[in-house]
Amino acid sequence: MPIKGMTDSGPRLYRLGTLRKGAAKTANKPGKNLDHFRFDPTDGNEEAADAFNAAYPNGNDVIVYLPYRSINDNWMAFREEYTNAELVHRCDGSRLWEYDEAGRLSETNIPCPYADTDNKGCKPVGRLQVMIPALMEAGHVGTVTVNTTSINDIVNLSAALEAYAEAGALSGVPFVLSRQEQMISKPINGKRVRSAEWLIVLRPANDWVLRRQIEAANQPTLSLAAPGDNTMDIVFENDSVVEGDVILEDGRGVCSVADCGAIVSAEAVEALRAKVGRIYCKEHYKELVASAS
């Protein structure tokens, strides 16, 4: 049985450090915004920072994986208020969120003290959990937290994760985590002003997208047999391209033994291949069916 607040708080892996958008803080002010990521290791993981800097000397275009299957386990965005580096409250802009007895963040009935004011003491904060293959290859296995306080980052990352989750592309997908300069509108001295900011972009790796497109193109389309046709239950469409010894030629899918084995024997397919060379469903289907025993 679980121990409330100890063993039932959800999935969580060992954390190696944080990818930050800004330089290290000085005594008097926060560090300036950078055009790349800065790896800030947790205590004892300084070698992980060295491995990151060796793999990504420019601190950009980092290959990452999302460690968990759901958006909520990978991504958390709230408004938060801090005093002397201590969290005062966490909210969604309307009500406070606090850890319950099970150790999970849950919405409460307590209103945010700044809900009805324009000068909010709580600021937006987003945290994305990722795993970096380059660190794992160097022997450092764990998650890295990507921090942002940018409203644009939070909006864009939330929308991107929703889109990827809907497409079934979260866990097990290689992503490229980048800093990109974009023009945004923000309030300055009471006016909206457009300025360039280095935002966070999360996109699937190009080679993964290409593989998905090829797999989709190669997926055979199935159709029911014509009424009264007892020679088969399912046939491949004539222009399908499928796995096996398939070659796309003149817009037609070349039959393989894997295709027609469900209709006739492999021996019949091989006999026809020896006779005509390359077999096409469109041209040789009737002959294949006629040879079915």
PDB file of C-alpha atoms in Angstrom:
ATOM      1  CA  MET A   1       0.000   0.000   0.000  1.00  0.00           C
ATOM      2  CA  PRO A   2       1.262   3.530  -0.698  1.00  0.00           C
ATOM      3  CA  ILE A   3       2.294   5.956   2.024  1.00  0.00           C
ATOM      4  CA  LYS A   4       0.320   9.146   1.565  1.00  0.00           C
ATOM      5  CA  GLY A   5       2.526  12.022   0.585  1.00  0.00           C
ATOM      6  CA  MET A   6       5.565   9.793   0.092  1.00  0.00           C
ATOM      7  CA  THR A   7       4.984   7.084  -2.520  1.00  0.00           C
ATOM      8  CA  ASP A   8       1.924   8.396  -4.376  1.00  0.00           C
ATOM      9  CA  SER A   9       3.093  11.763  -5.656  1.00  0.00           C
ATOM     10  CA  GLY A  10       3.483  10.711  -9.303  1.00  0.00           C
ATOM     11  CA  PRO A  11       6.472   9.913 -11.536  1.00  0.00           C
ATOM     12  CA  ARG A  12       9.687  11.755 -10.836  1.00  0.00           C
ATOM     13  CA  LEU A  13      13.225  11.025 -12.015  1.00  0.00           C
ATOM     14  CA  TYR A  14      16.549  12.163 -10.605  1.00  0.00           C
ATOM     15  CA  ARG A  15      17.241  15.778 -11.602  1.00  0.00           C
ATOM     16  CA  LEU A  16      20.633  16.764 -13.003  1.00  0.00           C
ATOM     17  CA  GLY A  17      20.127  20.488 -13.269  1.00  0.00           C
ATOM     18  CA  THR A  18      18.358  23.350 -15.001  1.00  0.00           C
ATOM     19  CA  LEU A  19      18.597  24.934 -18.438  1.00  0.00           C
ATOM     20  CA  ARG A  20      18.298  28.663 -17.872  1.00  0.00           C
ATOM     21  CA  LYS A  21      17.683  31.486 -20.327  1.00  0.00           C
ATOM     22  CA  GLY A  22      19.720  34.060 -18.444  1.00  0.00           C
ATOM     23  CA  ALA A  23      23.233  34.550 -17.192  1.00  0.00           C
ATOM     24  CA  ALA A  24      24.021  33.931 -13.535  1.00  0.00           C
ATOM     25  CA  LYS A  25      22.643  36.518 -11.115  1.00  0.00           C
ATOM     26  CA  THR A  26      24.919  39.197  -9.750  1.00  0.00           C
ATOM     27  CA  ALA A  27      24.766  40.614  -6.241  1.00  0.00           C
ATOM     28  CA  ASN A  28      22.477  43.450  -7.269  1.00  0.00           C
ATOM     29  CA  LYS A  29      20.464  42.282 -10.251  1.00  0.00           C
ATOM     30  CA  PRO A  30      19.421  39.251 -12.289  1.00  0.00           C
ATOM     31  CA  GLY A  31      21.636  38.061 -15.117  1.00  0.00           C
ATOM     32  CA  LYS A  32      21.006  39.342 -18.623  1.00  0.00           C
ATOM     33  CA  ASN A  33      18.909  37.360 -21.081  1.00  0.00           C
ATOM     34  CA  LEU A  34      21.047  35.117 -23.305  1.00  0.00           C
ATOM     35  CA  ASP A  35      20.651  33.861 -26.870  1.00  0.00           C
ATOM     36  CA  HIS A  36      21.368  30.288 -25.729  1.00  0.00           C
ATOM     37  CA  PHE A  37      20.799  27.941 -22.785  1.00  0.00           C
ATOM     38  CA  ARG A  38      23.008  27.926 -19.703  1.00  0.00           C
ATOM     39  CA  PHE A  39      23.276  24.608 -17.855  1.00  0.00           C
ATOM     40  CA  ASP A  40      23.023  25.115 -14.098  1.00  0.00           C
ATOM     41  CA  PRO A  41      23.759  21.768 -12.388  1.00  0.00           C
ATOM     42  CA  THR A  42      22.337  20.573  -9.097  1.00  0.00           C
ATOM     43  CA  ASP A  43      24.848  19.940  -6.337  1.00  0.00           C
ATOM     44  CA  GLY A  44      27.154  17.072  -7.222  1.00  0.00           C
ATOM     45  CA  ASN A  45      26.378  17.172 -10.956  1.00  0.00           C
ATOM     46  CA  GLU A  46      29.032  19.620 -12.105  1.00  0.00           C
ATOM     47  CA  GLU A  47      30.380  16.979 -14.507  1.00  0.00           C
ATOM     48  CA  ALA A  48      26.960  16.894 -16.187  1.00  0.00           C
ATOM     49  CA  ALA A  49      27.400  20.607 -16.916  1.00  0.00           C
ATOM     50  CA  ASP A  50      30.805  19.856 -18.445  1.00  0.00           C
ATOM     51  CA  ALA A  51      29.227  17.124 -20.601  1.00  0.00           C
ATOM     52  CA  PHE A  52      26.495  19.514 -21.752  1.00  0.00           C
ATOM     53  CA  ASN A  53      28.978  22.242 -22.660  1.00  0.00           C
ATOM     54  CA  ALA A  54      31.112  19.719 -24.551  1.00  0.00           C
ATOM     55  CA  ALA A  55      28.127  18.416 -26.537  1.00  0.00           C
ATOM     56  CA  TYR A  56      26.581  21.861 -27.119  1.00  0.00           C
ATOM     57  CA  PRO A  57      29.335  24.509 -27.016  1.00  0.00           C
ATOM     58  CA  ASN A  58      26.883  27.040 -28.450  1.00  0.00           C
ATOM     59  CA  GLY A  59      24.203  26.091 -25.921  1.00  0.00           C
ATOM     60  CA  ASN A  60      21.514  25.822 -28.592  1.00  0.00           C
ATOM     61  CA  ASP A  61      19.562  23.295 -30.686  1.00  0.00           C
ATOM     62  CA  VAL A  62      19.648  20.701 -27.921  1.00  0.00           C
ATOM     63  CA  ILE A  63      18.298  17.223 -28.712  1.00  0.00           C
ATOM     64  CA  VAL A  64      15.912  16.234 -25.910  1.00  0.00           C
ATOM     65  CA  TYR A  65      13.255  13.669 -25.058  1.00  0.00           C
ATOM     66  CA  LEU A  66      10.233  14.198 -22.835  1.00  0.00           C
ATOM     67  CA  PRO A  67      10.544  11.681 -19.971  1.00  0.00           C
ATOM     68  CA  TYR A  68       6.855  11.187 -19.212  1.00  0.00           C
ATOM     69  CA  ARG A  69       3.759  10.280 -21.206  1.00  0.00           C
ATOM     70  CA  SER A  70       1.423  13.088 -20.168  1.00  0.00           C
ATOM     71  CA  ILE A  71       1.697  16.837 -20.639  1.00  0.00           C
ATOM     72  CA  ASN A  72       1.112  17.529 -16.940  1.00  0.00           C
ATOM     73  CA  ASP A  73       3.995  15.288 -15.875  1.00  0.00           C
ATOM     74  CA  ASN A  74       6.365  16.990 -18.341  1.00  0.00           C
ATOM     75  CA  TRP A  75       5.177  20.584 -18.121  1.00  0.00           C
ATOM     76  CA  MET A  76       4.027  22.829 -15.286  1.00  0.00           C
ATOM     77  CA  ALA A  77       3.067  26.489 -15.601  1.00  0.00           C
ATOM     78  CA  PHE A  78       1.730  28.657 -12.760  1.00  0.00           C
ATOM     79  CA  ARG A  79       1.876  32.153 -11.384  1.00  0.00           C
ATOM     80  CA  GLU A  80       4.205  32.265  -8.387  1.00  0.00           C
ATOM     81  CA  GLU A  81       5.219  34.791  -5.739  1.00  0.00           C
ATOM     82  CA  TYR A  82       8.588  34.650  -3.974  1.00  0.00           C
ATOM     83  CA  THR A  83      10.046  36.547  -1.035  1.00  0.00           C
ATOM     84  CA  ASN A  84      13.754  36.139  -0.277  1.00  0.00           C
ATOM     85  CA  ALA A  85      13.879  33.151  -2.657  1.00  0.00           C
ATOM     86  CA  GLU A  86      11.064  31.403  -0.755  1.00  0.00           C
ATOM     87  CA  LEU A  87       7.774  30.516  -2.431  1.00  0.00           C
ATOM     88  CA  VAL A  88       4.904  32.524  -0.934  1.00  0.00           C
ATOM     89  CA  HIS A  89       2.110  31.223  -3.105  1.00  0.00           C
ATOM     90  CA  ARG A  90       1.413  29.400  -6.361  1.00  0.00           C
ATOM     91  CA  CYS A  91      -1.791  29.977  -8.326  1.00  0.00           C
ATOM     92  CA  ASP A  92      -3.460  29.780 -11.730  1.00  0.00           C
ATOM     93  CA  GLY A  93      -4.343  33.475 -11.651  1.00  0.00           C
ATOM     94  CA  SER A  94      -7.607  32.793  -9.872  1.00  0.00           C
ATOM     95  CA  ARG A  95      -7.117  30.254  -7.072  1.00  0.00           C
ATOM     96  CA  LEU A  96      -4.143  28.933  -5.146  1.00  0.00           C
ATOM     97  CA  TRP A  97      -2.649  25.509  -5.825  1.00  0.00           C
ATOM     98  CA  GLU A  98      -1.084  23.577  -2.962  1.00  0.00           C
ATOM     99  CA  TYR A  99       0.270  20.099  -2.322  1.00  0.00           C
ATOM    100  CA  ASP A 100      -2.350  17.753  -0.886  1.00  0.00           C
ATOM    101  CA  GLU A 101      -1.835  14.813   1.483  1.00  0.00           C
ATOM    102  CA  ALA A 102      -0.852  12.619  -1.460  1.00  0.00           C
ATOM    103  CA  GLY A 103       1.910  15.028  -2.428  1.00  0.00           C
ATOM    104  CA  ARG A 104       0.182  16.190  -5.601  1.00  0.00           C
ATOM    105  CA  LEU A 105      -0.483  19.784  -6.593  1.00  0.00           C
ATOM    106  CA  SER A 106      -4.213  20.432  -6.365  1.00  0.00           C
ATOM    107  CA  GLU A 107      -6.447  23.451  -6.773  1.00  0.00           C
ATOM    108  CA  THR A 108      -7.810  24.930  -3.548  1.00  0.00           C
ATOM    109  CA  ASN A 109     -10.749  27.221  -2.827  1.00  0.00           C
ATOM    110  CA  ILE A 110      -8.394  29.969  -1.662  1.00  0.00           C
ATOM    111  CA  PRO A 111      -8.446  32.923  -4.080  1.00  0.00           C
ATOM    112  CA  CYS A 112      -5.234  34.473  -5.365  1.00  0.00           C
ATOM    113  CA  PRO A 113      -4.686  37.700  -3.380  1.00  0.00           C
ATOM    114  CA  TYR A 114      -3.923  39.501  -6.636  1.00  0.00           C
ATOM    115  CA  ALA A 115      -6.810  38.054  -8.672  1.00  0.00           C
ATOM    116  CA  ASP A 116      -8.684  41.366  -8.873  1.00  0.00           C
ATOM    117  CA  THR A 117      -5.695  43.684  -9.154  1.00  0.00           C
ATOM    118  CA  ASP A 118      -3.655  44.870 -12.108  1.00  0.00           C
ATOM    119  CA  ASN A 119      -0.372  44.992 -10.178  1.00  0.00           C
ATOM    120  CA  LYS A 120       0.075  41.292  -9.539  1.00  0.00           C
ATOM    121  CA  GLY A 121       2.714  40.143  -7.093  1.00  0.00           C
ATOM    122  CA  CYS A 122       2.759  36.682  -8.672  1.00  0.00           C
ATOM    123  CA  LYS A 123       4.595  36.150 -11.941  1.00  0.00           C
ATOM    124  CA  PRO A 124       4.206  33.432 -14.600  1.00  0.00           C
ATOM    125  CA  VAL A 125       6.710  30.572 -14.406  1.00  0.00           C
ATOM    126  CA  GLY A 126       6.959  27.559 -16.726  1.00  0.00           C
ATOM    127  CA  ARG A 127       9.016  24.405 -16.140  1.00  0.00           C
ATOM    128  CA  LEU A 128       9.579  21.734 -18.782  1.00  0.00           C
ATOM    129  CA  GLN A 129      11.165  18.393 -17.861  1.00  0.00           C
ATOM    130  CA  VAL A 130      13.469  16.888 -20.503  1.00  0.00           C
ATOM    131  CA  MET A 131      16.133  14.214 -20.853  1.00  0.00           C
ATOM    132  CA  ILE A 132      19.249  14.938 -22.919  1.00  0.00           C
ATOM    133  CA  PRO A 133      20.757  11.937 -24.771  1.00  0.00           C
ATOM    134  CA  ALA A 134      24.199  13.574 -24.870  1.00  0.00           C
ATOM    135  CA  LEU A 135      24.267  13.578 -21.069  1.00  0.00           C
ATOM    136  CA  MET A 136      23.115   9.964 -20.853  1.00  0.00           C
ATOM    137  CA  GLU A 137      25.862   8.934 -23.280  1.00  0.00           C
ATOM    138  CA  ALA A 138      28.336  10.613 -20.920  1.00  0.00           C
ATOM    139  CA  GLY A 139      26.961   8.615 -17.978  1.00  0.00           C
ATOM    140  CA  HIS A 140      24.607  11.240 -16.521  1.00  0.00           C
ATOM    141  CA  VAL A 141      21.067   9.850 -16.431  1.00  0.00           C
ATOM    142  CA  GLY A 142      18.279  12.068 -15.163  1.00  0.00           C
ATOM    143  CA  THR A 143      16.007  14.939 -16.060  1.00  0.00           C
ATOM    144  CA  VAL A 144      16.842  18.553 -16.749  1.00  0.00           C
ATOM    145  CA  THR A 145      14.363  21.334 -16.001  1.00  0.00           C
ATOM    146  CA  VAL A 146      13.925  24.085 -18.592  1.00  0.00           C
ATOM    147  CA  ASN A 147      12.845  27.268 -16.793  1.00  0.00           C
ATOM    148  CA  THR A 148      11.123  30.278 -18.323  1.00  0.00           C
ATOM    149  CA  THR A 149       9.275  33.316 -17.020  1.00  0.00           C
ATOM    150  CA  SER A 150       8.310  34.536 -20.499  1.00  0.00           C
ATOM    151  CA  ILE A 151       4.589  34.738 -21.205  1.00  0.00           C
ATOM    152  CA  ASN A 152       5.313  34.063 -24.882  1.00  0.00           C
ATOM    153  CA  ASP A 153       7.326  30.948 -24.037  1.00  0.00           C
ATOM    154  CA  ILE A 154       4.585  29.628 -21.766  1.00  0.00           C
ATOM    155  CA  VAL A 155       1.856  30.202 -24.351  1.00  0.00           C
ATOM    156  CA  ASN A 156       3.906  28.719 -27.196  1.00  0.00           C
ATOM    157  CA  LEU A 157       5.172  25.675 -25.282  1.00  0.00           C
ATOM    158  CA  SER A 158       1.698  24.890 -23.939  1.00  0.00           C
ATOM    159  CA  ALA A 159       0.200  25.030 -27.433  1.00  0.00           C
ATOM    160  CA  ALA A 160       3.027  22.963 -28.940  1.00  0.00           C
ATOM    161  CA  LEU A 161       2.748  20.234 -26.303  1.00  0.00           C
ATOM    162  CA  GLU A 162      -1.019  20.057 -26.805  1.00  0.00           C
ATOM    163  CA  ALA A 163      -0.516  19.625 -30.550  1.00  0.00           C
ATOM    164  CA  TYR A 164       2.171  16.950 -30.143  1.00  0.00           C
ATOM    165  CA  ALA A 165       0.088  15.065 -27.567  1.00  0.00           C
ATOM    166  CA  GLU A 166      -2.922  15.078 -29.901  1.00  0.00           C
ATOM    167  CA  ALA A 167      -0.697  13.594 -32.616  1.00  0.00           C
ATOM    168  CA  GLY A 168       0.554  10.936 -30.198  1.00  0.00           C
ATOM    169  CA  ALA A 169       4.058  12.386 -30.237  1.00  0.00           C
ATOM    170  CA  LEU A 170       5.276  13.019 -26.695  1.00  0.00           C
ATOM    171  CA  SER A 171       7.169  10.160 -25.099  1.00  0.00           C
ATOM    172  CA  GLY A 172       9.887   8.533 -27.204  1.00  0.00           C
ATOM    173  CA  VAL A 173      10.087  11.382 -29.732  1.00  0.00           C
ATOM    174  CA  PRO A 174      13.366  13.285 -30.283  1.00  0.00           C
ATOM    175  CA  PHE A 175      12.777  17.035 -30.018  1.00  0.00           C
ATOM    176  CA  VAL A 176      15.034  19.980 -30.775  1.00  0.00           C
ATOM    177  CA  LEU A 177      15.012  22.575 -27.998  1.00  0.00           C
ATOM    178  CA  SER A 178      16.172  25.931 -29.353  1.00  0.00           C
ATOM    179  CA  ARG A 179      16.495  29.612 -28.605  1.00  0.00           C
ATOM    180  CA  GLN A 180      15.249  31.700 -31.523  1.00  0.00           C
ATOM    181  CA  GLU A 181      15.067  35.454 -31.894  1.00  0.00           C
ATOM    182  CA  GLN A 182      11.516  36.612 -32.601  1.00  0.00           C
ATOM    183  CA  MET A 183       9.729  39.939 -32.649  1.00  0.00           C
ATOM    184  CA  ILE A 184       7.150  40.214 -29.872  1.00  0.00           C
ATOM    185  CA  SER A 185       4.874  42.934 -28.541  1.00  0.00           C
ATOM    186  CA  LYS A 186       5.265  43.931 -24.892  1.00  0.00           C
ATOM    187  CA  PRO A 187       4.240  46.854 -22.685  1.00  0.00           C
ATOM    188  CA  ILE A 188       6.903  49.505 -22.075  1.00  0.00           C
ATOM    189  CA  ASN A 189       6.019  52.761 -20.276  1.00  0.00           C
ATOM    190  CA  GLY A 190       2.325  52.173 -20.826  1.00  0.00           C
ATOM    191  CA  LYS A 191       2.631  51.458 -24.556  1.00  0.00           C
ATOM    192  CA  ARG A 192       2.840  48.290 -26.641  1.00  0.00           C
ATOM    193  CA  VAL A 193       6.244  48.117 -28.280  1.00  0.00           C
ATOM    194  CA  ARG A 194       7.620  45.488 -30.635  1.00  0.00           C
ATOM    195  CA  SER A 195      11.064  44.225 -29.743  1.00  0.00           C
ATOM    196  CA  ALA A 196      13.304  41.247 -30.442  1.00  0.00           C
ATOM    197  CA  GLU A 197      13.446  38.545 -27.777  1.00  0.00           C
ATOM    198  CA  TRP A 198      15.155  35.150 -27.652  1.00  0.00           C
ATOM    199  CA  LEU A 199      12.291  32.695 -27.109  1.00  0.00           C
ATOM    200  CA  ILE A 200      12.202  28.942 -26.553  1.00  0.00           C
ATOM    201  CA  VAL A 201      11.108  26.726 -29.441  1.00  0.00           C
ATOM    202  CA  LEU A 202      10.350  23.000 -29.126  1.00  0.00           C
ATOM    203  CA  ARG A 203       9.951  21.046 -32.361  1.00  0.00           C
ATOM    204  CA  PRO A 204      10.312  17.384 -33.404  1.00  0.00           C
ATOM    205  CA  ALA A 205      13.673  16.508 -34.921  1.00  0.00           C
ATOM    206  CA  ASN A 206      13.657  16.653 -38.726  1.00  0.00           C
ATOM    207  CA  ASP A 207      14.805  13.065 -39.221  1.00  0.00           C
ATOM    208  CA  TRP A 208      11.993  11.793 -36.975  1.00  0.00           C
ATOM    209  CA  VAL A 209       9.389  13.793 -38.930  1.00  0.00           C
ATOM    210  CA  LEU A 210      10.777  12.410 -42.187  1.00  0.00           C
ATOM    211  CA  ARG A 211      10.578   8.836 -40.876  1.00  0.00           C
ATOM    212  CA  ARG A 212       6.971   9.384 -39.804  1.00  0.00           C
ATOM    213  CA  GLN A 213       6.090  10.706 -43.265  1.00  0.00           C
ATOM    214  CA  ILE A 214       7.739   7.715 -44.936  1.00  0.00           C
ATOM    215  CA  GLU A 215       5.990   5.291 -42.576  1.00  0.00           C
ATOM    216  CA  ALA A 216       2.642   6.947 -43.285  1.00  0.00           C
ATOM    217  CA  ALA A 217       3.234   6.712 -47.037  1.00  0.00           C
ATOM    218  CA  ASN A 218       4.268   3.072 -46.704  1.00  0.00           C
ATOM    219  CA  GLN A 219       1.301   2.078 -44.567  1.00  0.00           C
ATOM    220  CA  PRO A 220      -0.896  -0.279 -46.648  1.00  0.00           C
ATOM    221  CA  THR A 221      -4.494   0.746 -47.167  1.00  0.00           C
ATOM    222  CA  LEU A 222      -6.953  -2.096 -46.640  1.00  0.00           C
ATOM    223  CA  SER A 223     -10.328  -2.561 -48.332  1.00  0.00           C
ATOM    224  CA  LEU A 224     -13.058  -5.173 -48.195  1.00  0.00           C
ATOM    225  CA  ALA A 225     -13.383  -7.740 -50.961  1.00  0.00           C
ATOM    226  CA  ALA A 226     -16.172  -7.397 -53.482  1.00  0.00           C
ATOM    227  CA  PRO A 227     -19.497  -9.069 -52.538  1.00  0.00           C
ATOM    228  CA  GLY A 228     -19.545 -12.740 -53.489  1.00  0.00           C
ATOM    229  CA  ASP A 229     -15.775 -12.917 -53.903  1.00  0.00           C
ATOM    230  CA  ASN A 230     -14.651 -15.855 -51.783  1.00  0.00           C
ATOM    231  CA  THR A 231     -11.007 -15.812 -52.817  1.00  0.00           C
ATOM    232  CA  MET A 232      -9.966 -13.448 -50.017  1.00  0.00           C
ATOM    233  CA  ASP A 233     -11.157 -11.348 -47.113  1.00  0.00           C
ATOM    234  CA  ILE A 234      -8.862  -8.332 -47.500  1.00  0.00           C
ATOM    235  CA  VAL A 235      -6.710  -7.059 -50.356  1.00  0.00           C
ATOM    236  CA  PHE A 236      -4.169  -4.279 -50.575  1.00  0.00           C
ATOM    237  CA  GLU A 237      -5.032  -1.285 -52.725  1.00  0.00           C
ATOM    238  CA  ASN A 238      -3.219  -1.230 -56.057  1.00  0.00           C
ATOM    239  CA  ASP A 239      -1.162   1.858 -55.284  1.00  0.00           C
ATOM    240  CA  SER A 240      -0.103   0.866 -51.774  1.00  0.00           C
ATOM    241  CA  VAL A 241       3.573   0.815 -50.903  1.00  0.00           C
ATOM    242  CA  VAL A 242       4.294  -1.644 -48.096  1.00  0.00           C
ATOM    243  CA  GLU A 243       7.170  -3.198 -46.185  1.00  0.00           C
ATOM    244  CA  GLY A 244       9.267  -5.940 -47.783  1.00  0.00           C
ATOM    245  CA  ASP A 245      10.830  -6.008 -51.235  1.00  0.00           C
ATOM    246  CA  VAL A 246       8.598  -3.152 -52.360  1.00  0.00           C
ATOM    247  CA  ILE A 247       9.697  -0.580 -54.905  1.00  0.00           C
ATOM    248  CA  LEU A 248       7.666   2.424 -55.980  1.00  0.00           C
ATOM    249  CA  GLU A 249       7.759   2.508 -59.773  1.00  0.00           C
ATOM    250  CA  ASP A 250       5.567   4.536 -62.107  1.00  0.00           C
ATOM    251  CA  GLY A 251       3.236   5.297 -59.216  1.00  0.00           C
ATOM    252  CA  ARG A 252       2.455   1.625 -58.609  1.00  0.00           C
ATOM    253  CA  GLY A 253       3.274  -0.473 -55.564  1.00  0.00           C
ATOM    254  CA  VAL A 254       5.194  -3.630 -56.366  1.00  0.00           C
ATOM    255  CA  CYS A 255       3.708  -6.699 -54.678  1.00  0.00           C
ATOM    256  CA  SER A 256       5.918  -8.599 -52.282  1.00  0.00           C
ATOM    257  CA  VAL A 257       5.475 -12.076 -50.840  1.00  0.00           C
ATOM    258  CA  ALA A 258       4.291 -10.363 -47.670  1.00  0.00           C
ATOM    259  CA  ASP A 259       1.488  -8.689 -49.651  1.00  0.00           C
ATOM    260  CA  CYS A 260       0.130 -11.615 -51.566  1.00  0.00           C
ATOM    261  CA  GLY A 261       0.909 -14.294 -49.017  1.00  0.00           C
ATOM    262  CA  ALA A 262      -2.444 -13.493 -47.436  1.00  0.00           C
ATOM    263  CA  ILE A 263      -4.158 -14.244 -50.745  1.00  0.00           C
ATOM    264  CA  VAL A 264      -2.149 -17.049 -52.307  1.00  0.00           C
ATOM    265  CA  SER A 265       0.799 -19.165 -51.279  1.00  0.00           C
ATOM    266  CA  ALA A 266       4.324 -17.813 -51.305  1.00  0.00           C
ATOM    267  CA  GLU A 267       5.219 -20.546 -53.796  1.00  0.00           C
ATOM    268  CA  ALA A 268       2.637 -19.217 -56.277  1.00  0.00           C
ATOM    269  CA  VAL A 269       4.021 -15.725 -55.897  1.00  0.00           C
ATOM    270  CA  GLU A 270       7.569 -16.929 -56.489  1.00  0.00           C
ATOM    271  CA  ALA A 271       6.464 -18.901 -59.544  1.00  0.00           C
ATOM    272  CA  LEU A 272       4.819 -15.825 -61.038  1.00  0.00           C
ATOM    273  CA  ARG A 273       7.839 -13.701 -60.189  1.00  0.00           C
ATOM    274  CA  ALA A 274      10.066 -16.173 -62.049  1.00  0.00           C
ATOM    275  CA  LYS A 275       7.732 -15.909 -65.023  1.00  0.00           C
ATOM    276  CA  VAL A 276       7.148 -12.144 -65.268  1.00  0.00           C
ATOM    277  CA  GLY A 277       9.882 -10.634 -63.109  1.00  0.00           C
ATOM    278  CA  ARG A 278       8.402  -7.819 -61.070  1.00  0.00           C
ATOM    279  CA  ILE A 279       4.835  -8.406 -59.869  1.00  0.00           C
ATOM    280  CA  TYR A 280       2.213  -5.653 -59.825  1.00  0.00           C
ATOM    281  CA  CYS A 281      -1.133  -5.996 -58.058  1.00  0.00           C
ATOM    282  CA  LYS A 282      -2.846  -3.994 -60.771  1.00  0.00           C
ATOM    283  CA  GLU A 283      -1.554  -6.201 -63.591  1.00  0.00           C
ATOM    284  CA  HIS A 284      -1.167  -9.624 -62.006  1.00  0.00           C
ATOM    285  CA  TYR A 285      -3.755  -9.778 -59.251  1.00  0.00           C
ATOM    286  CA  LYS A 286      -6.240 -11.935 -61.205  1.00  0.00           C
ATOM    287  CA  GLU A 287      -3.509 -14.369 -62.171  1.00  0.00           C
ATOM    288  CA  LEU A 288      -2.432 -14.643 -58.542  1.00  0.00           C
ATOM    289  CA  VAL A 289      -5.976 -15.274 -57.333  1.00  0.00           C
ATOM    290  CA  ALA A 290      -6.533 -17.829 -60.085  1.00  0.00           C
ATOM    291  CA  SER A 291      -3.526 -19.768 -58.823  1.00  0.00           C
ATOM    292  CA  ALA A 292      -4.875 -19.896 -55.272  1.00  0.00           C
ATOM    293  CA  SER A 293      -5.564 -23.420 -54.117  1.00  0.00           C
TER     294      SER A 293
END
